[in-house]
PDB file of C-alpha atoms in Angstrom:
ATOM      1  CA  MET A  26      -1.599   3.802   9.731  1.00  0.00           C
ATOM      2  CA  GLY A  27      -4.122   3.718   6.885  1.00  0.00           C
ATOM      3  CA  THR A  28      -1.715   1.786   4.685  1.00  0.00           C
ATOM      4  CA  GLN A  29      -1.271  -0.905   7.342  1.00  0.00           C
ATOM      5  CA  LEU A  30      -5.028  -1.278   7.691  1.00  0.00           C
ATOM      6  CA  GLN A  31      -5.415  -1.525   3.920  1.00  0.00           C
ATOM      7  CA  LEU A  32      -2.732  -4.220   3.770  1.00  0.00           C
ATOM      8  CA  TYR A  33      -4.331  -6.185   6.606  1.00  0.00           C
ATOM      9  CA  THR A  34      -7.772  -5.910   5.009  1.00  0.00           C
ATOM     10  CA  SER A  35      -6.431  -7.021   1.636  1.00  0.00           C
ATOM     11  CA  LEU A  36      -4.608 -10.004   3.133  1.00  0.00           C
ATOM     12  CA  PHE A  37      -7.729 -11.028   5.055  1.00  0.00           C
ATOM     13  CA  GLN A  38     -10.169 -10.665   2.168  1.00  0.00           C
ATOM     14  CA  ASN A  39      -7.992 -12.109  -0.587  1.00  0.00           C
ATOM     15  CA  ASN A  40      -6.412 -14.994   1.305  1.00  0.00           C
ATOM     16  CA  PRO A  41      -7.224 -18.287  -0.470  1.00  0.00           C
ATOM     17  CA  ASP A  42      -7.265 -20.039   2.918  1.00  0.00           C
ATOM     18  CA  ALA A  43     -10.072 -19.798   5.453  1.00  0.00           C
ATOM     19  CA  VAL A  44      -9.299 -17.047   7.955  1.00  0.00           C
ATOM     20  CA  TYR A  45     -11.231 -16.356  11.144  1.00  0.00           C
ATOM     21  CA  ILE A  46     -10.996 -13.370  13.465  1.00  0.00           C
ATOM     22  CA  ILE A  47     -11.562 -14.145  17.126  1.00  0.00           C
ATOM     23  CA  ASP A  48     -11.480 -11.518  19.871  1.00  0.00           C
ATOM     24  CA  MET A  49      -9.737 -11.867  23.219  1.00  0.00           C
ATOM     25  CA  HIS A  50     -12.896 -13.390  24.716  1.00  0.00           C
ATOM     26  CA  GLY A  51     -13.051 -16.180  22.130  1.00  0.00           C
ATOM     27  CA  ASN A  52     -15.891 -14.626  20.152  1.00  0.00           C
ATOM     28  CA  LEU A  53     -15.877 -14.996  16.375  1.00  0.00           C
ATOM     29  CA  THR A  54     -15.872 -11.499  14.906  1.00  0.00           C
ATOM     30  CA  GLY A  55     -15.041 -12.091  11.254  1.00  0.00           C
ATOM     31  CA  VAL A  56     -14.480 -14.636   8.496  1.00  0.00           C
ATOM     32  CA  ASN A  57     -13.243 -14.276   4.955  1.00  0.00           C
ATOM     33  CA  ALA A  58     -14.824 -15.565   1.735  1.00  0.00           C
ATOM     34  CA  ALA A  59     -12.730 -18.757   1.790  1.00  0.00           C
ATOM     35  CA  ALA A  60     -14.140 -19.596   5.232  1.00  0.00           C
ATOM     36  CA  GLU A  61     -17.665 -18.962   3.969  1.00  0.00           C
ATOM     37  CA  GLN A  62     -17.093 -21.321   1.048  1.00  0.00           C
ATOM     38  CA  LEU A  63     -15.464 -23.990   3.219  1.00  0.00           C
ATOM     39  CA  LEU A  64     -18.252 -23.965   5.798  1.00  0.00           C
ATOM     40  CA  GLY A  65     -21.142 -23.310   3.420  1.00  0.00           C
ATOM     41  CA  TYR A  66     -22.515 -20.301   5.310  1.00  0.00           C
ATOM     42  CA  ALA A  67     -22.450 -16.557   4.765  1.00  0.00           C
ATOM     43  CA  ALA A  68     -20.333 -14.547   7.194  1.00  0.00           C
ATOM     44  CA  SER A  69     -23.450 -12.993   8.703  1.00  0.00           C
ATOM     45  CA  GLU A  70     -24.852 -16.464   9.436  1.00  0.00           C
ATOM     46  CA  LEU A  71     -21.605 -17.696  10.964  1.00  0.00           C
ATOM     47  CA  LEU A  72     -21.323 -14.671  13.227  1.00  0.00           C
ATOM     48  CA  ARG A  73     -24.821 -15.329  14.565  1.00  0.00           C
ATOM     49  CA  MET A  74     -24.185 -19.067  15.104  1.00  0.00           C
ATOM     50  CA  ILE A  75     -20.955 -18.973  17.002  1.00  0.00           C
TER      51      ILE A  75
END
């Protein structure tokens, strides 16, 4: 299972496209660096806003 988590984490963090993680309730729970750059906010700021 650890290998799958590592792969997922790598794909999320290193994806050149903006990626958002939203839970089943519609809450934003994560963004990658490309999303931060696109939106102009740090992940911590985005998670507080939305």
